């Protein structure tokens, strides 16, 4: 019965927070909606912050699990890990979209310190995996943009079915990170014959690390090996 009461409290709290805001909802209102006393609610959750922490726990656990799974995937290269964490996080956001909408309304998830800290730490690790181990400041900025691109559309278009949201969100993130040309242009022009200075710098760092072959570097940067070799230092 105790677990059932806790679940009922959390569901009613989430409904009220979503309808009128976290800060505008009192423990007494939650108790009245349930037909309980305020003392009975406080027995299970001594404060409103603890209700938020309990609501956020499944999201945080799923978020951390998705990042850990991507990071531990055996034999994965940089790009595979990047997309494993991107797709994993997007699935988490879709599964917990109601809670994310609550955060958008009045930053309720930031009111409880431990919730914010866990989310922040997981977000940093996710962005590191998206950027890659040899990332420069441009890569890190794009990784932060990609991370935001995963959750914001889910919140803004939470009423759309997941089968419509998911591919659209992934397509936008892919366009940001991969910088793929339009299909018509790709067929006409092929791979670019020049590299931007940031790409040259990244290619040289990857080559110097000894962890990537020339073919892997060329594929990750979207250029031919001939173009890549023109920018690498001579052996």
Short mmCIF file of N, CA and C in Angstrom, two decimals, residues 3 5-6 23 39 46 49 54 67 71-72 74 80 94 121 130 132 136 144 149 157 161 178 183 187-188 191:
data_model
loop_
_atom_site.label_atom_id
_atom_site.label_comp_id
_atom_site.label_asym_id
_atom_site.label_seq_id
_atom_site.Cartn_x
_atom_site.Cartn_y
_atom_site.Cartn_z
N UNK A 3 3.83 1.74 -1.41
CA UNK A 3 4.32 2.02 -2.76
C UNK A 3 3.21 2.59 -3.62
N UNK A 5 0.63 4.35 -2.61
CA UNK A 5 0.38 5.73 -2.18
C UNK A 5 1.45 6.66 -2.73
N UNK A 6 2.69 6.23 -2.68
CA UNK A 6 3.78 7.04 -3.25
C UNK A 6 3.55 7.29 -4.73
N UNK A 23 5.99 25.92 -8.60
CA UNK A 23 6.03 26.90 -7.51
C UNK A 23 4.64 27.30 -7.03
N UNK A 39 -0.12 15.81 6.37
CA UNK A 39 0.84 15.01 7.14
C UNK A 39 1.11 13.68 6.46
N UNK A 46 9.01 14.35 2.60
CA UNK A 46 9.10 15.43 3.59
C UNK A 46 9.11 16.84 3.02
N UNK A 49 10.57 19.43 -2.78
CA UNK A 49 11.79 19.12 -3.51
C UNK A 49 11.98 17.61 -3.64
N UNK A 54 12.02 12.50 -6.76
CA UNK A 54 11.46 11.19 -7.07
C UNK A 54 10.91 11.15 -8.49
N UNK A 67 23.96 6.90 -21.68
CA UNK A 67 25.32 7.41 -21.89
C UNK A 67 26.35 6.33 -21.60
N UNK A 71 29.10 4.67 -24.15
CA UNK A 71 30.52 4.78 -23.82
C UNK A 71 31.20 3.42 -23.74
N UNK A 72 30.45 2.39 -23.33
CA UNK A 72 31.03 1.07 -23.14
C UNK A 72 30.87 0.15 -24.35
N UNK A 74 31.47 -2.11 -27.12
CA UNK A 74 32.75 -2.68 -27.57
C UNK A 74 32.97 -2.46 -29.06
N UNK A 80 30.41 6.04 -34.11
CA UNK A 80 29.40 5.12 -33.59
C UNK A 80 28.99 5.49 -32.17
N UNK A 94 12.03 11.28 -25.26
CA UNK A 94 10.70 10.93 -25.74
C UNK A 94 9.91 10.17 -24.67
N UNK A 121 26.07 16.72 -14.77
CA UNK A 121 27.21 15.83 -14.96
C UNK A 121 26.98 14.88 -16.13
N UNK A 130 29.70 13.16 -27.79
CA UNK A 130 29.25 13.70 -29.07
C UNK A 130 30.39 14.45 -29.77
N UNK A 132 33.71 14.05 -29.30
CA UNK A 132 34.84 13.19 -29.63
C UNK A 132 36.07 13.54 -28.81
N UNK A 136 38.04 20.16 -30.83
CA UNK A 136 38.46 21.53 -30.58
C UNK A 136 37.25 22.33 -30.10
N UNK A 144 27.39 20.79 -27.88
CA UNK A 144 26.42 21.40 -26.97
C UNK A 144 25.14 21.76 -27.72
N UNK A 149 19.48 20.29 -29.20
CA UNK A 149 18.56 19.97 -30.29
C UNK A 149 17.78 18.68 -30.03
N UNK A 157 7.15 20.10 -29.18
CA UNK A 157 6.20 19.35 -30.00
C UNK A 157 5.85 18.03 -29.31
N UNK A 161 3.34 12.34 -32.23
CA UNK A 161 3.75 10.96 -31.94
C UNK A 161 5.25 10.78 -32.12
N UNK A 178 27.20 16.49 -39.23
CA UNK A 178 27.87 15.87 -40.37
C UNK A 178 28.10 16.84 -41.52
N UNK A 183 21.49 16.14 -51.43
CA UNK A 183 21.79 15.00 -52.30
C UNK A 183 22.12 15.40 -53.73
N UNK A 187 25.83 14.57 -55.53
CA UNK A 187 26.07 13.78 -56.73
C UNK A 187 26.84 14.59 -57.77
N UNK A 188 26.62 15.89 -57.78
CA UNK A 188 27.27 16.71 -58.80
C UNK A 188 28.70 17.05 -58.44
N UNK A 191 32.98 14.63 -53.10
CA UNK A 191 33.55 15.10 -51.86
C UNK A 191 34.32 16.40 -52.08
#
